[in-house]
PDB file of C-alpha atoms in Angstrom:
ATOM      1  CA  MET A 253      -3.051 -12.108  23.775  1.00  0.00           C
ATOM      2  CA  ASP A 254      -6.561 -11.196  23.007  1.00  0.00           C
ATOM      3  CA  HIS A 255      -6.378 -11.119  19.140  1.00  0.00           C
ATOM      4  CA  THR A 256      -9.902  -9.754  19.185  1.00  0.00           C
ATOM      5  CA  SER A 257      -8.746  -6.109  20.299  1.00  0.00           C
ATOM      6  CA  LEU A 258      -5.746  -6.446  18.188  1.00  0.00           C
ATOM      7  CA  LEU A 259      -7.554  -7.020  15.111  1.00  0.00           C
ATOM      8  CA  LYS A 260     -10.148  -3.914  15.963  1.00  0.00           C
ATOM      9  CA  GLN A 261      -7.254  -1.736  15.301  1.00  0.00           C
ATOM     10  CA  PHE A 262      -6.756  -2.289  11.800  1.00  0.00           C
ATOM     11  CA  GLU A 263      -9.363  -0.695   9.544  1.00  0.00           C
ATOM     12  CA  HIS A 264      -8.573  -2.732   6.743  1.00  0.00           C
ATOM     13  CA  LEU A 265      -9.831  -6.619   8.342  1.00  0.00           C
ATOM     14  CA  ASP A 266     -12.963  -7.362   9.404  1.00  0.00           C
ATOM     15  CA  PRO A 267     -12.328  -8.052  13.581  1.00  0.00           C
ATOM     16  CA  HIS A 268     -15.845 -10.692  13.693  1.00  0.00           C
ATOM     17  CA  ASN A 269     -13.648 -12.929  11.318  1.00  0.00           C
ATOM     18  CA  GLN A 270     -10.550 -14.140  12.926  1.00  0.00           C
ATOM     19  CA  ASN A 271     -10.004 -17.481  10.934  1.00  0.00           C
ATOM     20  CA  THR A 272     -10.133 -16.334   7.389  1.00  0.00           C
ATOM     21  CA  PHE A 273     -10.147 -13.883   4.585  1.00  0.00           C
ATOM     22  CA  GLU A 274     -13.267 -12.829   3.117  1.00  0.00           C
ATOM     23  CA  ALA A 275     -14.572 -10.806   0.392  1.00  0.00           C
ATOM     24  CA  LYS A 276     -15.470  -8.102   3.232  1.00  0.00           C
ATOM     25  CA  ASP A 277     -12.204  -8.550   4.394  1.00  0.00           C
ATOM     26  CA  LEU A 278     -10.720  -7.428   0.819  1.00  0.00           C
ATOM     27  CA  GLU A 279     -13.520  -4.893   0.664  1.00  0.00           C
ATOM     28  CA  LEU A 280     -12.462  -3.059   3.534  1.00  0.00           C
ATOM     29  CA  LEU A 281      -8.481  -3.590   2.664  1.00  0.00           C
ATOM     30  CA  ILE A 282      -9.251  -1.609  -0.739  1.00  0.00           C
ATOM     31  CA  SER A 283     -11.497   0.824   0.975  1.00  0.00           C
ATOM     32  CA  THR A 284      -8.744   1.906   3.693  1.00  0.00           C
ATOM     33  CA  ALA A 285      -5.529   1.571   0.729  1.00  0.00           C
ATOM     34  CA  THR A 286      -7.185   4.120  -1.250  1.00  0.00           C
ATOM     35  CA  LYS A 287      -8.085   6.413   1.519  1.00  0.00           C
ATOM     36  CA  ASP A 288      -4.394   6.055   2.383  1.00  0.00           C
ATOM     37  CA  LEU A 289      -3.167   6.925  -0.956  1.00  0.00           C
ATOM     38  CA  GLU A 290      -5.696   9.693  -1.309  1.00  0.00           C
ATOM     39  CA  ASN A 291      -4.368  11.155   1.862  1.00  0.00           C
ATOM     40  CA  TYR A 292      -0.595  10.647   0.674  1.00  0.00           C
ATOM     41  CA  ASP A 293      -1.441  12.546  -2.666  1.00  0.00           C
ATOM     42  CA  ALA A 294      -2.962  15.235  -0.633  1.00  0.00           C
ATOM     43  CA  GLU A 295      -0.035  15.620   1.233  1.00  0.00           C
ATOM     44  CA  ARG A 296       2.365  15.488  -1.744  1.00  0.00           C
ATOM     45  CA  HIS A 297      -0.107  18.414  -2.867  1.00  0.00           C
ATOM     46  CA  GLU A 298       0.820  20.533   0.465  1.00  0.00           C
ATOM     47  CA  GLU A 299       4.355  19.756   0.043  1.00  0.00           C
ATOM     48  CA  PHE A 300       4.783  21.230  -3.387  1.00  0.00           C
ATOM     49  CA  LYS A 301       2.822  24.277  -2.380  1.00  0.00           C
ATOM     50  CA  ARG A 302       5.211  24.663   0.182  1.00  0.00           C
ATOM     51  CA  TYR A 303       8.088  23.986  -1.761  1.00  0.00           C
ATOM     52  CA  GLU A 304       6.702  26.817  -4.129  1.00  0.00           C
ATOM     53  CA  MET A 305       6.622  29.220  -1.590  1.00  0.00           C
ATOM     54  CA  LEU A 306       9.847  28.602   0.081  1.00  0.00           C
ATOM     55  CA  LYS A 307      11.104  29.340  -3.551  1.00  0.00           C
ATOM     56  CA  GLU A 308       9.470  32.508  -3.581  1.00  0.00           C
ATOM     57  CA  HIS A 309      10.431  33.731  -0.467  1.00  0.00           C
ATOM     58  CA  GLU A 310      14.371  32.769  -1.088  1.00  0.00           C
ATOM     59  CA  ARG A 311      13.700  34.839  -4.432  1.00  0.00           C
ATOM     60  CA  ARG A 312      13.083  37.895  -2.560  1.00  0.00           C
ATOM     61  CA  GLU A 313      15.160  37.422  -0.091  1.00  0.00           C
ATOM     62  CA  TYR A 314      17.955  37.300  -2.777  1.00  0.00           C
ATOM     63  CA  LEU A 315      16.558  40.573  -4.362  1.00  0.00           C
ATOM     64  CA  LYS A 316      16.891  42.209  -0.932  1.00  0.00           C
ATOM     65  CA  GLY A 317      20.375  41.770  -0.814  1.00  0.00           C
ATOM     66  CA  LEU A 318      21.021  43.560  -4.259  1.00  0.00           C
ATOM     67  CA  ASP A 319      21.419  46.997  -4.997  1.00  0.00           C
ATOM     68  CA  GLN A 320      19.052  48.736  -7.233  1.00  0.00           C
ATOM     69  CA  GLU A 321      20.834  48.733 -10.390  1.00  0.00           C
ATOM     70  CA  LYS A 322      21.445  44.977  -9.961  1.00  0.00           C
ATOM     71  CA  ARG A 323      17.999  44.326  -8.439  1.00  0.00           C
ATOM     72  CA  GLU A 324      16.344  45.683 -11.355  1.00  0.00           C
ATOM     73  CA  LYS A 325      18.856  43.525 -13.795  1.00  0.00           C
ATOM     74  CA  GLU A 326      18.120  40.051 -12.151  1.00  0.00           C
ATOM     75  CA  GLU A 327      14.284  40.691 -11.804  1.00  0.00           C
ATOM     76  CA  LYS A 328      14.170  41.407 -15.925  1.00  0.00           C
ATOM     77  CA  ARG A 329      15.952  37.874 -16.131  1.00  0.00           C
ATOM     78  CA  MET A 330      13.788  36.409 -13.872  1.00  0.00           C
ATOM     79  CA  GLN A 331      10.688  37.618 -15.476  1.00  0.00           C
ATOM     80  CA  GLU A 332      11.979  36.508 -19.275  1.00  0.00           C
ATOM     81  CA  LEU A 333      13.063  32.832 -17.683  1.00  0.00           C
ATOM     82  CA  LYS A 334       8.930  32.711 -16.718  1.00  0.00           C
ATOM     83  CA  GLU A 335       8.044  34.126 -20.087  1.00  0.00           C
ATOM     84  CA  LYS A 336      10.510  31.230 -21.858  1.00  0.00           C
ATOM     85  CA  HIS A 337       8.758  28.273 -19.543  1.00  0.00           C
ATOM     86  CA  ARG A 338       5.396  29.439 -20.660  1.00  0.00           C
ATOM     87  CA  GLN A 339       5.897  29.288 -24.687  1.00  0.00           C
ATOM     88  CA  HIS A 340       5.695  25.741 -24.999  1.00  0.00           C
ATOM     89  CA  PRO A 341       3.225  23.657 -27.579  1.00  0.00           C
ATOM     90  CA  LYS A 342      -0.328  23.209 -26.319  1.00  0.00           C
ATOM     91  CA  VAL A 343      -0.511  20.345 -24.122  1.00  0.00           C
ATOM     92  CA  ASN A 344      -3.026  17.832 -24.562  1.00  0.00           C
ATOM     93  CA  ALA A 345      -5.611  17.086 -21.937  1.00  0.00           C
ATOM     94  CA  PRO A 346      -4.772  13.694 -20.353  1.00  0.00           C
ATOM     95  CA  GLY A 347      -6.972  10.595 -21.046  1.00  0.00           C
ATOM     96  CA  SER A 348      -8.524  12.486 -24.213  1.00  0.00           C
ATOM     97  CA  VAL A 349      -7.936  10.995 -27.598  1.00  0.00           C
ATOM     98  CA  ALA A 350      -5.492  13.500 -29.029  1.00  0.00           C
ATOM     99  CA  GLN A 351      -3.263  12.641 -26.092  1.00  0.00           C
ATOM    100  CA  LEU A 352      -3.596   8.980 -26.480  1.00  0.00           C
ATOM    101  CA  ARG A 353      -2.982   8.855 -30.124  1.00  0.00           C
ATOM    102  CA  GLU A 354       0.169  11.000 -29.823  1.00  0.00           C
ATOM    103  CA  VAL A 355       1.315   8.117 -27.232  1.00  0.00           C
ATOM    104  CA  TRP A 356       0.532   5.636 -30.020  1.00  0.00           C
ATOM    105  CA  GLU A 357       2.248   7.921 -32.899  1.00  0.00           C
ATOM    106  CA  GLU A 358       5.521   8.569 -31.512  1.00  0.00           C
ATOM    107  CA  THR A 359       5.920   6.350 -28.626  1.00  0.00           C
ATOM    108  CA  ASP A 360       4.229   2.963 -30.140  1.00  0.00           C
ATOM    109  CA  GLY A 361       5.522   4.070 -33.557  1.00  0.00           C
ATOM    110  CA  LEU A 362       1.639   3.018 -34.939  1.00  0.00           C
ATOM    111  CA  ASP A 363      -0.217   5.132 -37.596  1.00  0.00           C
ATOM    112  CA  PRO A 364      -2.194   7.320 -35.223  1.00  0.00           C
ATOM    113  CA  GLN A 365      -5.022   6.697 -38.264  1.00  0.00           C
ATOM    114  CA  GLU A 366      -5.564   3.326 -36.959  1.00  0.00           C
ATOM    115  CA  PHE A 367      -5.488   3.663 -33.188  1.00  0.00           C
ATOM    116  CA  ASN A 368      -7.690   1.079 -31.250  1.00  0.00           C
ATOM    117  CA  ALA A 369      -8.620   1.703 -27.601  1.00  0.00           C
ATOM    118  CA  LYS A 370      -8.350  -2.081 -26.633  1.00  0.00           C
ATOM    119  CA  THR A 371      -5.157  -2.575 -28.324  1.00  0.00           C
ATOM    120  CA  PHE A 372      -3.750   0.489 -26.477  1.00  0.00           C
ATOM    121  CA  PHE A 373      -4.625  -0.712 -22.979  1.00  0.00           C
ATOM    122  CA  LYS A 374      -3.179  -3.920 -24.156  1.00  0.00           C
ATOM    123  CA  LEU A 375       0.037  -2.038 -25.030  1.00  0.00           C
ATOM    124  CA  HIS A 376       0.549  -0.423 -22.005  1.00  0.00           C
ATOM    125  CA  ASP A 377      -0.594  -2.900 -19.800  1.00  0.00           C
ATOM    126  CA  THR A 378       3.332  -3.743 -19.279  1.00  0.00           C
ATOM    127  CA  ASN A 379       2.719  -6.381 -16.096  1.00  0.00           C
ATOM    128  CA  GLU A 380      -0.356  -7.722 -18.610  1.00  0.00           C
ATOM    129  CA  ASP A 381      -2.484  -8.265 -15.197  1.00  0.00           C
ATOM    130  CA  GLY A 382      -5.359  -6.897 -17.058  1.00  0.00           C
ATOM    131  CA  ILE A 383      -5.594  -3.098 -15.335  1.00  0.00           C
ATOM    132  CA  LEU A 384      -3.592  -0.155 -15.900  1.00  0.00           C
ATOM    133  CA  ASP A 385      -2.206   0.779 -12.606  1.00  0.00           C
ATOM    134  CA  GLU A 386      -1.226   4.551 -11.316  1.00  0.00           C
ATOM    135  CA  GLN A 387       2.616   3.922 -12.561  1.00  0.00           C
ATOM    136  CA  GLU A 388       1.295   2.626 -15.968  1.00  0.00           C
ATOM    137  CA  LEU A 389      -0.524   5.481 -16.398  1.00  0.00           C
ATOM    138  CA  GLU A 390       1.807   8.300 -15.361  1.00  0.00           C
ATOM    139  CA  ALA A 391       3.789   7.134 -18.232  1.00  0.00           C
ATOM    140  CA  LEU A 392       1.248   7.646 -20.512  1.00  0.00           C
ATOM    141  CA  PHE A 393       1.855  11.338 -19.558  1.00  0.00           C
ATOM    142  CA  THR A 394       5.724  11.821 -20.449  1.00  0.00           C
ATOM    143  CA  LYS A 395       5.537  12.928 -24.029  1.00  0.00           C
ATOM    144  CA  GLU A 396       2.895  15.798 -22.930  1.00  0.00           C
ATOM    145  CA  LEU A 397       5.341  16.598 -20.029  1.00  0.00           C
ATOM    146  CA  GLU A 398       8.459  16.947 -22.747  1.00  0.00           C
ATOM    147  CA  LYS A 399       6.805  19.733 -24.152  1.00  0.00           C
ATOM    148  CA  VAL A 400       6.431  22.007 -21.158  1.00  0.00           C
ATOM    149  CA  TYR A 401       9.846  20.472 -19.079  1.00  0.00           C
ATOM    150  CA  ASP A 402      13.573  20.252 -20.077  1.00  0.00           C
ATOM    151  CA  PRO A 403      16.065  19.267 -17.459  1.00  0.00           C
ATOM    152  CA  LYS A 404      18.332  21.263 -19.574  1.00  0.00           C
ATOM    153  CA  ASN A 405      16.671  24.323 -19.458  1.00  0.00           C
ATOM    154  CA  GLU A 406      16.976  26.908 -16.556  1.00  0.00           C
ATOM    155  CA  GLU A 407      13.584  27.879 -16.350  1.00  0.00           C
ATOM    156  CA  ASP A 408      12.247  24.572 -16.114  1.00  0.00           C
ATOM    157  CA  ASP A 409      11.949  22.868 -12.241  1.00  0.00           C
ATOM    158  CA  MET A 410      11.420  18.927 -12.458  1.00  0.00           C
ATOM    159  CA  MET A 411       9.815  19.274  -9.001  1.00  0.00           C
ATOM    160  CA  GLU A 412       6.819  21.055 -10.978  1.00  0.00           C
ATOM    161  CA  MET A 413       7.103  18.650 -13.530  1.00  0.00           C
ATOM    162  CA  GLU A 414       6.439  15.809 -11.215  1.00  0.00           C
ATOM    163  CA  GLU A 415       3.324  17.649  -9.182  1.00  0.00           C
ATOM    164  CA  GLU A 416       2.465  18.244 -13.500  1.00  0.00           C
ATOM    165  CA  ARG A 417       2.362  14.666 -13.918  1.00  0.00           C
ATOM    166  CA  LEU A 418       0.416  13.770 -10.225  1.00  0.00           C
ATOM    167  CA  ARG A 419      -2.234  16.226 -11.624  1.00  0.00           C
ATOM    168  CA  MET A 420      -2.432  14.417 -14.807  1.00  0.00           C
ATOM    169  CA  ARG A 421      -2.941  11.175 -13.437  1.00  0.00           C
ATOM    170  CA  GLU A 422      -5.491  12.133 -10.835  1.00  0.00           C
ATOM    171  CA  HIS A 423      -7.349  14.039 -13.439  1.00  0.00           C
ATOM    172  CA  VAL A 424      -7.634  10.478 -15.322  1.00  0.00           C
ATOM    173  CA  MET A 425      -8.520   8.948 -12.392  1.00  0.00           C
ATOM    174  CA  LYS A 426     -11.752  10.859 -11.885  1.00  0.00           C
ATOM    175  CA  ASN A 427     -12.773  10.453 -15.078  1.00  0.00           C
ATOM    176  CA  VAL A 428     -12.284   6.951 -16.166  1.00  0.00           C
ATOM    177  CA  ASP A 429     -11.956   5.049 -12.067  1.00  0.00           C
ATOM    178  CA  LEU A 430     -15.652   4.234 -12.151  1.00  0.00           C
ATOM    179  CA  ASN A 431     -15.387   2.218  -8.587  1.00  0.00           C
ATOM    180  CA  LYS A 432     -12.671   4.359  -7.231  1.00  0.00           C
ATOM    181  CA  ASP A 433     -10.430   1.474  -6.165  1.00  0.00           C
ATOM    182  CA  ARG A 434      -7.339   3.427  -8.068  1.00  0.00           C
ATOM    183  CA  LEU A 435      -7.090   0.860 -10.943  1.00  0.00           C
ATOM    184  CA  VAL A 436      -8.467   1.242 -14.312  1.00  0.00           C
ATOM    185  CA  SER A 437      -9.752  -1.768 -15.782  1.00  0.00           C
ATOM    186  CA  LEU A 438     -10.386  -2.628 -19.692  1.00  0.00           C
ATOM    187  CA  GLU A 439     -13.965  -1.925 -19.180  1.00  0.00           C
ATOM    188  CA  GLU A 440     -13.454   1.687 -17.400  1.00  0.00           C
ATOM    189  CA  PHE A 441     -10.956   2.276 -20.172  1.00  0.00           C
ATOM    190  CA  LEU A 442     -13.369   1.402 -23.130  1.00  0.00           C
ATOM    191  CA  LYS A 443     -16.008   3.093 -21.361  1.00  0.00           C
ATOM    192  CA  SER A 444     -14.277   6.379 -21.122  1.00  0.00           C
ATOM    193  CA  THR A 445     -13.207   6.607 -24.601  1.00  0.00           C
ATOM    194  CA  GLU A 446     -17.274   6.798 -25.181  1.00  0.00           C
ATOM    195  CA  LYS A 447     -17.626  10.215 -23.269  1.00  0.00           C
ATOM    196  CA  LYS A 448     -17.890  13.427 -25.279  1.00  0.00           C
ATOM    197  CA  GLU A 449     -14.471  14.608 -23.255  1.00  0.00           C
ATOM    198  CA  PHE A 450     -12.704  12.055 -24.886  1.00  0.00           C
ATOM    199  CA  SER A 451     -13.064  13.750 -28.292  1.00  0.00           C
ATOM    200  CA  ASN A 452     -13.764  17.057 -27.169  1.00  0.00           C
ATOM    201  CA  PRO A 453     -11.844  17.737 -23.877  1.00  0.00           C
ATOM    202  CA  LYS A 454     -11.291  21.067 -22.254  1.00  0.00           C
ATOM    203  CA  GLU A 455      -8.005  22.710 -22.643  1.00  0.00           C
ATOM    204  CA  TRP A 456      -5.599  21.591 -20.190  1.00  0.00           C
ATOM    205  CA  GLU A 457      -4.076  24.420 -17.990  1.00  0.00           C
ATOM    206  CA  THR A 458      -0.504  23.579 -16.871  1.00  0.00           C
ATOM    207  CA  LEU A 459       0.972  24.528 -13.235  1.00  0.00           C
ATOM    208  CA  ASP A 460       2.696  27.940 -14.409  1.00  0.00           C
ATOM    209  CA  ALA A 461      -1.584  28.795 -15.674  1.00  0.00           C
ATOM    210  CA  LYS A 462      -2.504  30.388 -12.086  1.00  0.00           C
ATOM    211  CA  PRO A 463      -0.957  30.694  -8.685  1.00  0.00           C
ATOM    212  CA  LEU A 464      -0.707  28.132  -6.285  1.00  0.00           C
ATOM    213  CA  TYR A 465      -1.061  30.432  -3.105  1.00  0.00           C
ATOM    214  CA  THR A 466      -2.244  33.446  -2.116  1.00  0.00           C
ATOM    215  CA  GLU A 467      -0.314  36.011  -0.735  1.00  0.00           C
ATOM    216  CA  GLU A 468      -1.755  35.828   2.450  1.00  0.00           C
ATOM    217  CA  GLU A 469      -0.471  32.255   2.757  1.00  0.00           C
ATOM    218  CA  LEU A 470       2.738  33.385   1.648  1.00  0.00           C
ATOM    219  CA  GLN A 471       3.009  35.848   4.746  1.00  0.00           C
ATOM    220  CA  ARG A 472       1.993  32.939   6.949  1.00  0.00           C
ATOM    221  CA  PHE A 473       4.653  30.656   5.607  1.00  0.00           C
ATOM    222  CA  GLU A 474       7.086  33.190   5.919  1.00  0.00           C
ATOM    223  CA  ALA A 475       6.021  33.809   9.664  1.00  0.00           C
ATOM    224  CA  GLU A 476       6.548  30.267  10.108  1.00  0.00           C
ATOM    225  CA  LEU A 477       9.862  30.305   8.915  1.00  0.00           C
ATOM    226  CA  ARG A 478      11.008  33.134  11.086  1.00  0.00           C
ATOM    227  CA  ASP A 479       9.629  31.298  14.216  1.00  0.00           C
ATOM    228  CA  LYS A 480      11.527  28.228  13.067  1.00  0.00           C
ATOM    229  CA  GLU A 481      15.073  30.248  12.692  1.00  0.00           C
ATOM    230  CA  GLU A 482      14.630  32.096  16.241  1.00  0.00           C
ATOM    231  CA  GLU A 483      13.779  28.771  17.527  1.00  0.00           C
ATOM    232  CA  LEU A 484      17.010  27.095  15.963  1.00  0.00           C
ATOM    233  CA  LYS A 485      18.844  29.809  16.907  1.00  0.00           C
ATOM    234  CA  ARG A 486      17.717  29.515  20.449  1.00  0.00           C
ATOM    235  CA  LYS A 487      18.772  25.858  20.425  1.00  0.00           C
ATOM    236  CA  ALA A 488      22.115  26.533  18.769  1.00  0.00           C
ATOM    237  CA  GLU A 489      23.023  28.881  21.867  1.00  0.00           C
ATOM    238  CA  ASN A 490      21.804  26.482  24.293  1.00  0.00           C
ATOM    239  CA  LEU A 491      24.052  24.150  22.555  1.00  0.00           C
ATOM    240  CA  HIS A 492      26.678  26.456  22.743  1.00  0.00           C
ATOM    241  CA  GLN A 493      26.502  27.105  26.223  1.00  0.00           C
ATOM    242  CA  GLU A 494      26.497  23.421  27.290  1.00  0.00           C
ATOM    243  CA  GLN A 495      29.680  23.112  25.185  1.00  0.00           C
ATOM    244  CA  GLU A 496      31.745  25.750  26.609  1.00  0.00           C
ATOM    245  CA  LEU A 497      30.211  24.175  30.240  1.00  0.00           C
ATOM    246  CA  LEU A 498      31.242  20.709  29.155  1.00  0.00           C
ATOM    247  CA  ARG A 499      34.570  22.552  28.566  1.00  0.00           C
ATOM    248  CA  GLU A 500      34.839  23.964  31.675  1.00  0.00           C
ATOM    249  CA  ARG A 501      33.980  20.833  33.347  1.00  0.00           C
ATOM    250  CA  GLY A 502      36.498  18.940  31.493  1.00  0.00           C
ATOM    251  CA  LYS A 503      39.411  21.149  32.355  1.00  0.00           C
ATOM    252  CA  ALA A 504      38.514  21.037  35.843  1.00  0.00           C
ATOM    253  CA  LEU A 505      38.205  17.157  35.474  1.00  0.00           C
ATOM    254  CA  GLU A 506      42.143  17.243  34.059  1.00  0.00           C
ATOM    255  CA  ALA A 507      43.376  19.282  37.279  1.00  0.00           C
ATOM    256  CA  GLN A 508      41.696  17.397  39.567  1.00  0.00           C
ATOM    257  CA  LYS A 509      43.238  14.099  37.413  1.00  0.00           C
ATOM    258  CA  ARG A 510      46.305  15.662  37.814  1.00  0.00           C
ATOM    259  CA  GLU A 511      46.276  16.391  41.563  1.00  0.00           C
ATOM    260  CA  TYR A 512      45.220  12.587  41.893  1.00  0.00           C
ATOM    261  CA  GLN A 513      48.101  11.429  39.768  1.00  0.00           C
ATOM    262  CA  GLN A 514      50.403  13.534  42.140  1.00  0.00           C
ATOM    263  CA  ALA A 515      48.916  12.362  45.315  1.00  0.00           C
ATOM    264  CA  VAL A 516      49.668   9.259  44.259  1.00  0.00           C
ATOM    265  CA  LEU A 517      52.967   9.669  43.195  1.00  0.00           C
ATOM    266  CA  GLU A 518      54.090  10.743  46.622  1.00  0.00           C
ATOM    267  CA  MET A 519      52.232   8.370  48.728  1.00  0.00           C
ATOM    268  CA  SER A 520      53.905   5.694  46.315  1.00  0.00           C
ATOM    269  CA  GLN A 521      57.538   7.470  47.106  1.00  0.00           C
ATOM    270  CA  ARG A 522      56.705   7.473  50.888  1.00  0.00           C
ATOM    271  CA  GLN A 523      55.843   3.726  50.690  1.00  0.00           C
ATOM    272  CA  ARG A 524      58.980   3.137  49.087  1.00  0.00           C
ATOM    273  CA  GLU A 525      61.217   5.086  51.349  1.00  0.00           C
ATOM    274  CA  GLN A 526      59.405   3.432  54.503  1.00  0.00           C
ATOM    275  CA  GLN A 527      60.191   0.250  53.073  1.00  0.00           C
ATOM    276  CA  ALA A 528      63.711   1.182  52.355  1.00  0.00           C
ATOM    277  CA  ALA A 529      64.157   2.265  55.962  1.00  0.00           C
ATOM    278  CA  GLY A 530      63.019  -0.806  57.489  1.00  0.00           C
ATOM    279  CA  ASN A 531      65.188  -2.748  55.384  1.00  0.00           C
ATOM    280  CA  GLY A 532      68.557  -1.201  55.938  1.00  0.00           C
ATOM    281  CA  GLN A 533      68.564   0.090  52.441  1.00  0.00           C
ATOM    282  CA  PRO A 534      68.854   3.552  50.970  1.00  0.00           C
ATOM    283  CA  PRO A 535      65.434   4.924  49.880  1.00  0.00           C
ATOM    284  CA  ALA A 536      64.632   4.864  46.097  1.00  0.00           C
ATOM    285  CA  GLY A 537      63.956   7.802  43.556  1.00  0.00           C
ATOM    286  CA  PRO A 538      60.525   8.171  41.450  1.00  0.00           C
ATOM    287  CA  ASN A 539      61.891   5.564  39.237  1.00  0.00           C
ATOM    288  CA  GLY A 540      62.907   3.033  41.526  1.00  0.00           C
ATOM    289  CA  GLU A 541      66.428   3.869  41.818  1.00  0.00           C
ATOM    290  CA  LEU A 542      68.454   3.890  44.917  1.00  0.00           C
ATOM    291  CA  GLN A 543      69.576   7.222  46.837  1.00  0.00           C
ATOM    292  CA  PHE A 544      72.450   7.189  48.643  1.00  0.00           C
ATOM    293  CA  GLN A 545      72.450  10.161  51.092  1.00  0.00           C
ATOM    294  CA  PRO A 546      76.246  11.191  52.270  1.00  0.00           C
ATOM    295  CA  GLN A 547      76.662   9.857  55.914  1.00  0.00           C
ATOM    296  CA  THR A 548      77.341  12.747  58.573  1.00  0.00           C
ATOM    297  CA  GLN A 549      79.211  12.818  61.887  1.00  0.00           C
ATOM    298  CA  LYS A 550      78.076  13.109  65.059  1.00  0.00           C
ATOM    299  CA  PRO A 551      79.760  15.857  67.399  1.00  0.00           C
ATOM    300  CA  GLU A 552      81.235  13.061  69.575  1.00  0.00           C
ATOM    301  CA  GLU A 553      82.939  11.277  66.636  1.00  0.00           C
ATOM    302  CA  ILE A 554      84.603  14.314  65.592  1.00  0.00           C
ATOM    303  CA  ASN A 555      87.272  14.333  68.214  1.00  0.00           C
ATOM    304  CA  ALA A 556      87.345  10.705  68.212  1.00  0.00           C
ATOM    305  CA  PRO A 557      90.485  10.478  66.360  1.00  0.00           C
ATOM    306  CA  ALA A 558      92.712  12.825  68.510  1.00  0.00           C
ATOM    307  CA  GLU A 559      91.589  10.936  71.827  1.00  0.00           C
ATOM    308  CA  ALA A 560      92.172   7.947  69.864  1.00  0.00           C
ATOM    309  CA  LYS A 561      96.160   8.814  69.182  1.00  0.00           C
ATOM    310  CA  ASN A 562      96.504   9.677  73.033  1.00  0.00           C
ATOM    311  CA  ASN A 563      95.649   6.478  73.626  1.00  0.00           C
ATOM    312  CA  LEU A 564      98.051   4.243  71.891  1.00  0.00           C
ATOM    313  CA  PRO A 565     101.053   2.649  73.540  1.00  0.00           C
ATOM    314  CA  ALA A 566     104.463   4.688  73.325  1.00  0.00           C
ATOM    315  CA  GLU A 567     106.892   3.808  70.968  1.00  0.00           C
ATOM    316  CA  PRO A 568     109.996   1.961  72.393  1.00  0.00           C
ATOM    317  CA  PRO A 569     112.794   4.544  72.409  1.00  0.00           C
ATOM    318  CA  GLN A 570     115.059   4.440  69.582  1.00  0.00           C
ATOM    319  CA  ASN A 571     119.161   3.793  69.424  1.00  0.00           C
ATOM    320  CA  LEU A 572     119.016   2.352  72.930  1.00  0.00           C
ATOM    321  CA  PRO A 573     122.653   0.689  73.938  1.00  0.00           C
ATOM    322  CA  SER A 574     122.056  -2.906  73.277  1.00  0.00           C
ATOM    323  CA  HIS A 575     122.782  -5.033  76.351  1.00  0.00           C
ATOM    324  CA  THR A 576     124.697  -8.493  76.413  1.00  0.00           C
TER     325      THR A 576
END
């Protein structure tokens, strides 16, 4: 095996060093892994966008199927649910002093006036590895998300909540992660508390603040859905035709099977008859039983009894005188 060519396929390893794992390998590994995770986040955003467009498409299709009176009532109900969802407490900007103090007080049970950034970091470095990873950061946003989303409410979509969590994490990483390794060290965390944005952040806009897609994007998405539906219909029709063809072939094979079985039975019967004729035994039936046939007399045998009677010797005369 050509190990050099094999290693060149991996961007996160140094192809010139085949024997040991060095600092350059680690840098390439971190860089490539970071790119992969960024691409993954971008794919999650795109997937969520398509999810929202699908929701709107289904809403419109549902309303089309209603009469005028029911459509108006349903549109009014949906609009009321939207307004109810928007009426939530103010959401603090993720990573701001207000947001962290809220976690310090409500989650950690500590006095907000005694907030200490270093202590906060150590409290939420749950695996004690000296850094805050993405999962540990996202856990800090739960209190803010609960202000907007409640799984018990019809108007609150939990898929939107997870998208909001992702947006919050990206916002903190953008402002805090200085070396762009998608990890927050204690030094980076403390430096972020010295920034102006930490104490006076911009107001955080939730997902419902502005649309995620344009009407043109929605129309393209709906056209794509129609094309996929047509393709699925064609495939379903082809499968149906193939199913009918297989059914007809099955019937033909079954008929052919019965013909073969009948032919085998007839051949077997003839063989048994031939064997019986050769052995002087009566022929056997389909189940092997002997079949006795009544014997027929030949024409010359029919007159045989009369001729036999004529050839018999005459009886001696009766009552003849006896001679001494």
